[in-house]
Short mmCIF file of C-alpha atoms and ligand atoms in Angstrom, two decimals:
data_model
loop_
_atom_site.label_atom_id
_atom_site.label_comp_id
_atom_site.label_asym_id
_atom_site.label_seq_id
_atom_site.Cartn_x
_atom_site.Cartn_y
_atom_site.Cartn_z
CA UNK A 1 118.24 108.95 64.70
CA UNK A 2 115.29 107.10 66.20
CA UNK A 3 117.23 105.52 69.12
CA UNK A 4 118.13 109.06 70.41
CA UNK A 5 114.55 109.49 71.58
CA UNK A 6 114.90 106.39 74.00
CA UNK A 7 115.01 107.31 77.65
CA UNK A 8 117.24 105.00 79.79
CA UNK A 9 115.30 102.41 81.88
CA UNK A 10 116.23 101.35 85.29
CA UNK A 11 117.21 97.68 85.68
CA UNK A 12 114.49 95.52 87.25
CA UNK A 13 114.95 96.07 90.92
CA UNK A 14 114.38 92.36 91.94
CA UNK A 15 116.79 91.14 89.27
CA UNK A 16 119.29 93.76 90.35
CA UNK A 17 119.30 92.27 93.87
CA UNK A 18 120.72 89.09 92.48
CA UNK A 19 123.85 90.77 91.39
CA UNK A 20 124.17 92.85 94.51
CA UNK A 21 123.95 89.79 96.70
CA UNK A 22 126.58 87.94 94.59
CA UNK A 23 128.95 90.81 94.94
CA UNK A 24 128.57 91.04 98.80
CA UNK A 25 131.64 89.42 100.33
CA UNK A 26 130.12 89.01 103.75
CA UNK A 27 129.92 85.29 104.80
CA UNK A 28 126.63 85.53 106.77
CA UNK A 29 124.62 87.39 104.14
CA UNK A 30 121.08 86.15 103.65
CA UNK A 31 119.26 86.25 100.21
CA UNK A 32 115.54 86.66 100.59
CA UNK A 33 115.21 88.32 97.10
CA UNK A 34 114.20 86.70 93.91
CA UNK A 35 111.60 83.91 94.13
CA UNK A 36 113.50 80.69 93.59
CA UNK A 37 113.31 77.69 95.85
CA UNK A 38 116.40 76.89 97.91
CA UNK A 39 117.31 73.87 99.90
CA UNK A 40 118.85 73.96 103.37
CA UNK A 41 122.33 74.65 101.71
CA UNK A 42 121.06 77.63 99.70
CA UNK A 43 121.09 75.51 96.52
CA UNK A 44 118.22 75.35 93.93
CA UNK A 45 118.52 71.68 92.82
CA UNK A 46 117.22 70.12 89.63
CA UNK A 47 114.46 67.88 90.80
CA UNK A 48 115.41 64.17 90.38
CA UNK A 49 112.34 63.22 88.51
CA UNK A 50 113.02 66.03 86.08
CA UNK A 51 116.65 64.87 85.71
CA UNK A 52 115.46 61.42 84.88
CA UNK A 53 113.07 62.74 82.36
CA UNK A 54 115.80 64.88 80.79
CA UNK A 55 118.10 61.91 80.41
CA UNK A 56 115.25 59.97 78.76
CA UNK A 57 114.65 62.92 76.49
CA UNK A 58 118.34 63.09 75.48
CA UNK A 59 118.33 59.35 74.84
CA UNK A 60 115.19 59.10 72.82
CA UNK A 61 114.61 62.34 71.02
CA UNK A 62 115.15 61.72 67.36
CA UNK A 63 114.27 65.10 65.85
CA UNK A 64 114.22 68.75 66.75
CA UNK A 65 111.85 69.68 63.91
CA UNK A 66 109.36 72.41 64.73
CA UNK A 67 106.26 71.42 66.81
CA UNK A 68 104.08 74.54 65.84
CA UNK A 69 103.01 77.60 67.85
CA UNK A 70 100.96 75.40 70.20
CA UNK A 71 104.18 73.75 71.48
CA UNK A 72 104.06 70.30 73.13
CA UNK A 73 100.42 69.22 73.09
CA UNK A 74 100.96 66.26 75.26
CA UNK A 75 102.46 68.56 77.93
CA UNK A 76 99.37 70.79 77.84
CA UNK A 77 97.00 67.82 77.92
CA UNK A 78 98.70 66.10 80.82
CA UNK A 79 98.65 69.26 82.92
CA UNK A 80 94.94 69.74 82.39
CA UNK A 81 93.63 67.24 84.90
CA UNK A 82 96.12 68.66 87.52
CA UNK A 83 94.93 72.24 86.95
CA UNK A 84 91.23 71.79 86.24
CA UNK A 85 90.34 68.46 87.79
CA UNK A 86 87.11 66.79 86.39
CA UNK A 87 86.03 70.09 85.09
CA UNK A 88 82.66 70.69 83.42
CA UNK A 89 84.43 73.28 81.25
CA UNK A 90 86.63 70.57 79.39
CA UNK A 91 84.83 70.82 76.11
CA UNK A 92 84.94 74.58 75.93
CA UNK A 93 88.59 74.94 76.90
CA UNK A 94 91.71 75.26 74.79
CA UNK A 95 95.33 75.63 75.74
CA UNK A 96 98.79 75.97 74.40
CA UNK A 97 102.44 75.81 75.70
CA UNK A 98 104.00 79.30 76.34
CA UNK A 99 107.58 80.41 77.30
CA UNK A 100 107.01 80.36 81.05
CA UNK A 101 104.19 81.90 83.05
CA UNK A 102 105.15 85.33 81.85
CA UNK A 103 104.82 84.32 78.23
CA UNK A 104 101.32 83.03 79.14
CA UNK A 105 100.43 86.31 80.85
CA UNK A 106 101.61 88.30 77.87
CA UNK A 107 99.86 86.07 75.41
CA UNK A 108 96.59 86.35 77.42
CA UNK A 109 97.04 90.11 77.66
CA UNK A 110 97.37 90.43 73.93
CA UNK A 111 94.32 88.23 73.48
CA UNK A 112 92.39 90.50 75.84
CA UNK A 113 93.47 93.62 73.89
CA UNK A 114 92.56 92.07 70.51
CA UNK A 115 89.14 91.17 71.91
CA UNK A 116 88.53 94.82 72.86
CA UNK A 117 89.17 94.42 76.62
CA UNK A 118 90.67 97.73 77.76
CA UNK A 119 91.28 97.47 81.48
CA UNK A 120 92.39 94.92 84.09
CA UNK A 121 91.75 95.09 87.77
CA UNK A 122 94.80 94.07 89.81
CA UNK A 123 94.69 93.81 93.61
CA UNK A 124 97.55 95.48 95.28
CA UNK A 125 100.19 94.55 96.04
CA UNK A 126 100.93 92.17 93.23
CA UNK A 127 103.84 90.60 91.49
CA UNK A 128 105.99 93.56 90.39
CA UNK A 129 105.94 92.40 86.69
CA UNK A 130 102.10 92.06 86.37
CA UNK A 131 101.57 95.73 85.59
CA UNK A 132 104.41 96.07 83.02
CA UNK A 133 103.28 92.88 81.23
CA UNK A 134 99.67 94.24 80.85
CA UNK A 135 100.76 97.77 80.05
CA UNK A 136 103.06 96.46 77.31
CA UNK A 137 99.96 94.83 75.67
CA UNK A 138 98.05 98.09 75.82
CA UNK A 139 95.78 97.08 78.70
CA UNK A 140 95.22 99.76 81.33
CA UNK A 141 95.89 98.49 84.91
CA UNK A 142 93.26 99.46 87.47
CA UNK A 143 94.68 98.88 90.92
CA UNK A 144 92.47 98.02 93.86
CA UNK A 145 92.78 97.22 97.51
CA UNK A 146 92.83 93.47 98.22
CA UNK A 147 94.51 92.81 101.66
CA UNK A 148 94.00 93.69 105.29
CA UNK A 149 97.74 93.63 105.91
CA UNK A 150 97.19 94.03 109.74
CA UNK A 151 94.87 91.05 109.87
CA UNK A 152 97.02 89.24 107.13
CA UNK A 153 93.79 88.31 105.38
CA UNK A 154 92.08 88.96 102.12
CA UNK A 155 89.81 91.98 102.38
CA UNK A 156 86.78 90.50 100.75
CA UNK A 157 84.53 93.67 100.86
CA UNK A 158 87.31 95.70 99.20
CA UNK A 159 87.62 93.13 96.46
CA UNK A 160 83.79 92.93 96.09
CA UNK A 161 83.65 96.77 95.95
CA UNK A 162 86.32 96.86 93.16
CA UNK A 163 84.48 94.28 91.13
CA UNK A 164 81.13 96.18 91.62
CA UNK A 165 82.77 99.35 90.36
CA UNK A 166 84.29 97.71 87.28
CA UNK A 167 82.63 97.83 83.87
CA UNK A 168 81.28 94.75 82.17
CA UNK A 169 83.89 93.39 79.91
CA UNK A 170 86.89 94.47 82.17
CA UNK A 171 89.27 91.74 83.14
CA UNK A 172 90.40 90.94 86.69
CA UNK A 173 93.74 89.32 87.61
CA UNK A 174 93.76 86.80 90.42
CA UNK A 175 96.60 84.75 91.87
CA UNK A 176 95.53 81.15 92.01
CA UNK A 177 97.45 80.30 95.06
CA UNK A 178 100.51 81.24 97.16
CA UNK A 179 100.06 84.94 96.55
CA UNK A 180 103.08 86.79 95.36
CA UNK A 181 104.15 88.86 97.32
CA UNK A 182 101.93 88.51 100.40
CA UNK A 183 101.47 84.69 100.84
CA UNK A 184 97.86 85.53 101.72
CA UNK A 185 95.28 83.55 99.75
CA UNK A 186 91.51 83.81 99.70
CA UNK A 187 89.78 81.18 101.92
CA UNK A 188 87.47 78.75 100.13
CA UNK A 189 84.52 80.89 101.19
CA UNK A 190 86.30 83.98 99.78
CA UNK A 191 86.85 82.20 96.50
CA UNK A 192 83.18 81.32 96.17
CA UNK A 193 82.25 85.04 96.89
CA UNK A 194 84.84 86.33 94.42
CA UNK A 195 83.71 83.86 91.73
CA UNK A 196 80.06 84.93 92.20
CA UNK A 197 80.80 88.65 92.12
CA UNK A 198 82.96 88.13 88.94
CA UNK A 199 80.11 86.29 87.32
CA UNK A 200 77.47 88.86 88.34
CA UNK A 201 79.58 91.79 87.03
CA UNK A 202 80.43 89.97 83.70
CA UNK A 203 84.28 90.34 84.15
CA UNK A 204 86.77 88.23 82.49
CA UNK A 205 89.01 86.52 85.14
CA UNK A 206 92.66 86.06 84.36
CA UNK A 207 94.17 83.66 86.88
CA UNK A 208 97.93 83.44 87.41
CA UNK A 209 98.65 79.96 88.74
CA UNK A 210 102.43 80.06 89.22
CA UNK A 211 102.92 78.10 92.47
CA UNK A 212 100.56 75.13 92.39
CA UNK A 213 101.62 72.54 94.89
CA UNK A 214 103.60 74.91 97.01
CA UNK A 215 100.70 75.90 99.34
CA UNK A 216 98.63 72.94 100.56
CA UNK A 217 98.74 70.33 97.84
CA UNK A 218 98.19 70.21 94.03
CA UNK A 219 94.38 69.86 94.17
CA UNK A 220 93.71 72.35 96.96
CA UNK A 221 96.01 74.95 95.40
CA UNK A 222 93.87 74.77 92.20
CA UNK A 223 90.45 74.91 94.04
CA UNK A 224 90.05 78.70 93.82
CA UNK A 225 90.89 78.64 90.12
CA UNK A 226 88.39 75.97 89.44
CA UNK A 227 85.67 77.71 91.44
CA UNK A 228 86.20 80.96 89.29
CA UNK A 229 86.57 79.21 85.92
CA UNK A 230 83.43 77.13 86.47
CA UNK A 231 81.32 80.22 87.21
CA UNK A 232 81.94 82.32 84.07
CA UNK A 233 81.68 82.00 80.23
CA UNK A 234 85.17 83.53 79.52
CA UNK A 235 88.33 82.98 81.50
CA UNK A 236 92.10 82.71 81.13
CA UNK A 237 94.68 80.81 83.18
CA UNK A 238 98.33 81.46 82.96
CA UNK A 239 100.49 78.50 84.27
CA UNK A 240 104.13 78.21 85.26
CA UNK A 241 106.25 75.05 85.88
CA UNK A 242 109.11 77.20 87.12
CA UNK A 243 108.47 76.55 90.84
CA UNK A 244 106.61 73.16 91.02
CA UNK A 245 108.94 71.44 88.55
CA UNK A 246 112.01 73.62 89.34
CA UNK A 247 112.44 74.51 85.68
CA UNK A 248 112.93 78.33 86.09
CA UNK A 249 115.38 79.07 83.29
CA UNK A 250 113.80 76.65 80.85
CA UNK A 251 110.70 78.89 80.65
CA UNK A 252 107.99 76.34 80.84
CA UNK A 253 104.39 77.47 80.95
CA UNK A 254 100.99 77.17 79.46
CA UNK A 255 97.91 79.39 78.75
CA UNK A 256 94.33 78.09 78.75
CA UNK A 257 91.22 79.98 77.77
CA UNK A 258 87.57 78.93 78.33
CA UNK A 259 84.85 80.17 76.04
CA UNK A 260 81.07 79.80 76.16
CA UNK A 261 81.01 76.90 73.61
CA UNK A 262 83.21 74.85 71.25
CA UNK A 263 82.78 77.17 68.33
CA UNK A 264 83.89 80.24 70.35
CA UNK A 265 86.73 78.13 71.77
CA UNK A 266 88.06 77.33 68.32
CA UNK A 267 87.97 80.96 67.44
CA UNK A 268 89.87 81.90 70.70
CA UNK A 269 92.48 79.21 69.96
CA UNK A 270 93.03 80.31 66.42
CA UNK A 271 93.78 83.83 67.73
CA UNK A 272 96.09 82.58 70.49
CA UNK A 273 98.03 80.63 67.83
CA UNK A 274 98.28 83.67 65.55
CA UNK A 275 99.44 85.87 68.55
CA UNK A 276 101.98 83.24 69.60
CA UNK A 277 103.31 83.01 65.98
CA UNK A 278 103.75 86.73 65.94
CA UNK A 279 105.55 86.84 69.22
CA UNK A 280 107.88 83.79 69.52
CA UNK A 281 106.65 81.63 66.65
CA UNK A 282 107.22 78.47 68.71
CA UNK A 283 107.89 77.98 72.38
CA UNK A 284 111.19 76.44 73.61
CA UNK A 285 110.79 72.63 73.81
CA UNK A 286 113.03 71.21 76.45
CA UNK A 287 111.26 72.04 79.79
CA UNK A 288 107.81 71.11 78.42
CA UNK A 289 109.18 67.81 77.00
CA UNK A 290 110.72 66.96 80.35
CA UNK A 291 107.43 67.64 82.21
CA UNK A 292 105.52 65.60 79.64
CA UNK A 293 107.87 62.69 80.25
CA UNK A 294 107.43 62.90 84.08
CA UNK A 295 103.60 63.06 83.65
CA UNK A 296 103.51 60.09 81.31
CA UNK A 297 105.25 57.87 83.83
CA UNK A 298 103.65 56.63 86.93
CA UNK A 299 106.95 56.23 88.84
CA UNK A 300 108.23 59.64 87.79
CA UNK A 301 104.93 61.17 88.86
CA UNK A 302 105.32 59.58 92.31
CA UNK A 303 109.01 60.75 92.50
CA UNK A 304 108.04 64.26 91.36
CA UNK A 305 105.12 64.47 93.93
CA UNK A 306 107.47 63.28 96.69
CA UNK A 307 109.95 66.05 95.87
CA UNK A 308 107.19 68.59 95.61
CA UNK A 309 105.97 67.49 99.01
CA UNK A 310 109.47 67.89 100.49
CA UNK A 311 109.78 71.29 99.01
CA UNK A 312 106.41 72.40 100.51
CA UNK A 313 107.18 70.83 103.90
CA UNK A 314 110.42 72.85 103.95
CA UNK A 315 108.52 76.04 103.31
CA UNK A 316 105.89 75.21 105.90
CA UNK A 317 108.65 74.42 108.47
CA UNK A 318 110.32 77.77 107.81
CA UNK A 319 107.06 79.54 108.22
CA UNK A 320 106.49 77.82 111.56
CA UNK A 321 109.96 78.75 112.68
CA UNK A 322 109.48 82.38 111.74
CA UNK A 323 106.04 82.47 113.32
CA UNK A 324 107.46 81.13 116.56
CA UNK A 325 109.64 84.23 116.92
CA UNK A 326 106.45 86.29 117.25
CA UNK A 327 107.26 89.94 117.68
CA UNK A 328 110.83 91.00 116.66
CA UNK A 329 111.24 94.84 117.10
CA UNK A 330 108.32 96.49 115.42
CA UNK A 331 107.58 93.45 113.25
CA UNK A 332 105.14 90.72 114.11
CA UNK A 333 106.34 87.51 112.38
CA UNK A 334 103.49 85.27 113.80
CA UNK A 335 101.06 85.78 110.86
CA UNK A 336 103.75 84.35 108.43
CA UNK A 337 102.76 80.90 110.00
CA UNK A 338 99.33 81.26 108.33
CA UNK A 339 100.62 82.26 104.87
CA UNK A 340 101.07 80.02 101.88
CA UNK A 341 103.94 79.39 99.43
CA UNK A 342 107.26 81.20 99.12
CA UNK A 343 106.51 84.82 100.02
CA UNK A 344 105.53 87.07 102.84
CA UNK A 345 105.47 90.82 102.92
CA UNK A 346 106.80 92.69 106.06
CA UNK A 347 105.75 96.09 106.99
CA UNK A 348 109.15 97.67 106.45
CA UNK A 349 110.12 101.10 104.99
CA UNK A 350 112.70 101.39 102.13
CA UNK A 351 115.08 102.92 104.64
CA UNK A 352 114.64 100.00 107.07
CA UNK A 353 115.08 97.52 104.14
CA UNK A 354 118.35 99.32 103.09
CA UNK A 355 119.54 99.30 106.72
CA UNK A 356 119.06 95.55 107.03
CA UNK A 357 121.03 95.14 103.81
CA UNK A 358 123.80 97.37 104.85
CA UNK A 359 124.10 96.40 108.53
CA UNK A 360 123.24 92.73 108.51
CA UNK A 361 123.64 91.55 104.87
CA UNK A 362 119.81 90.75 104.57
CA UNK A 363 118.67 91.17 101.05
CA UNK A 364 114.87 91.48 100.33
CA UNK A 365 112.79 93.02 97.66
CA UNK A 366 112.14 96.90 98.03
CA UNK A 367 108.50 96.12 98.84
CA UNK A 368 109.47 94.30 102.03
CA UNK A 369 108.88 90.99 100.37
CA UNK A 370 110.83 88.05 101.65
CA UNK A 371 111.46 84.73 99.94
CA UNK A 372 111.01 82.29 102.80
CA UNK A 373 113.00 79.53 100.98
CA UNK A 374 116.14 81.83 101.29
CA UNK A 375 116.65 81.09 104.96
CA UNK A 376 119.45 78.56 105.58
CA UNK A 377 120.23 76.86 108.92
CA UNK A 378 120.61 79.51 111.67
CA UNK A 379 119.45 82.29 109.49
CA UNK A 380 116.01 82.71 111.00
CA UNK A 381 117.30 83.36 114.50
CA UNK A 382 119.73 85.87 112.91
CA UNK A 383 116.92 87.51 111.03
CA UNK A 384 114.82 87.86 114.21
CA UNK A 385 117.82 89.42 116.00
CA UNK A 386 118.41 91.89 113.07
CA UNK A 387 114.70 92.98 113.34
CA UNK A 388 115.20 93.55 117.02
CA UNK A 389 118.38 95.48 116.24
CA UNK A 390 116.48 97.57 113.68
CA UNK A 391 113.96 98.42 116.31
CA UNK A 392 116.75 99.37 118.77
CA UNK A 393 118.43 101.45 116.16
CA UNK A 394 115.30 103.48 115.74
CA UNK A 395 115.49 103.39 112.01
CA UNK A 396 112.12 104.55 110.68
C1 LMR B 1 109.72 86.46 91.70
O1 LMR B 1 108.64 87.02 91.94
O2 LMR B 1 110.70 86.68 92.47
C2 LMR B 1 109.85 85.42 90.66
O3 LMR B 1 108.55 85.18 90.06
C3 LMR B 1 110.89 85.71 89.70
C4 LMR B 1 110.54 86.95 88.77
O4 LMR B 1 110.58 86.69 87.52
O5 LMR B 1 110.21 87.99 89.29
#
């Protein structure tokens, strides 16, 4: 009875929050849990540009025959200038469509394992699913310090020390922008220093770019990725369209690899295609086809960029509103104004997080991460008051 040896696994804590929030009957509950964008009404709308593209897709698609393990090549090619700019690496780069950014991470992890890479450095904290994805591919995760949480800044000496202690051929995971869960990104100078240290130590950078366009703008949000990729012979980039095209459940992503030359690139691509074939055979089409249709059409690109700008403006406005509260109880909200993207991590204990949920209906990840897009009208003032109340209640 082979299944008898299985040990029950806890449900993913972030995904469990979705169910707990839904089941909570309180009218004033606030969902700051899973990372999806929400508008003022708490809704996660389908972008209009994407909707238009989907309607065109339905009207014009005349076959659903297989595309192959590389997925929609037009989708991958049209994303490249947005991600890499006018990159000197173009002729030594290959890419393929993946089921979401998570699929890209898993495929990249399997490529690393196949190439004999045994370890990946991951600055802490990181997205809760990073470690399981790499562990599932047989890669040992080496955690290292990355942030000065008091200063709400990247601790560059800590990152350089971790890179200095790594072994040549180790990989290192970096968040391209809008760090999940802290919202703290390296400065342009930090990126240059990190790129130089990675190149010196002969590590393989693996960049997770899941929030391009939600920080400053599409180009600025890719600047760190470009600085690192251009400095090294081998690199991987996992990309997600979940957030910047609002395609979450359509699982729309891509993986790119750069190699020292065109010959090595072709070998890398052949391995990626073989790994993809053994994993999911072919990625799902719909989301990538919709993105391709948007990116092929000047007007839809302009519409999409406008919607993305609005989404980012909302996040920036909410950050400013939180920052304006300043200190609330024991928590200083001011640094949130300097963060990027959807997330910030607050210095709260599990007991305090549970108290906020039980007493005020405020749901956040067990790490103290909040999804800033989760605040509706009036919620930020209530959140500040709840933190003051937490301080008064003396919950530690
Ligand atoms: C998040 O971090 O909340 C999102 O990326 C959703 C997920 O899959 O965890």
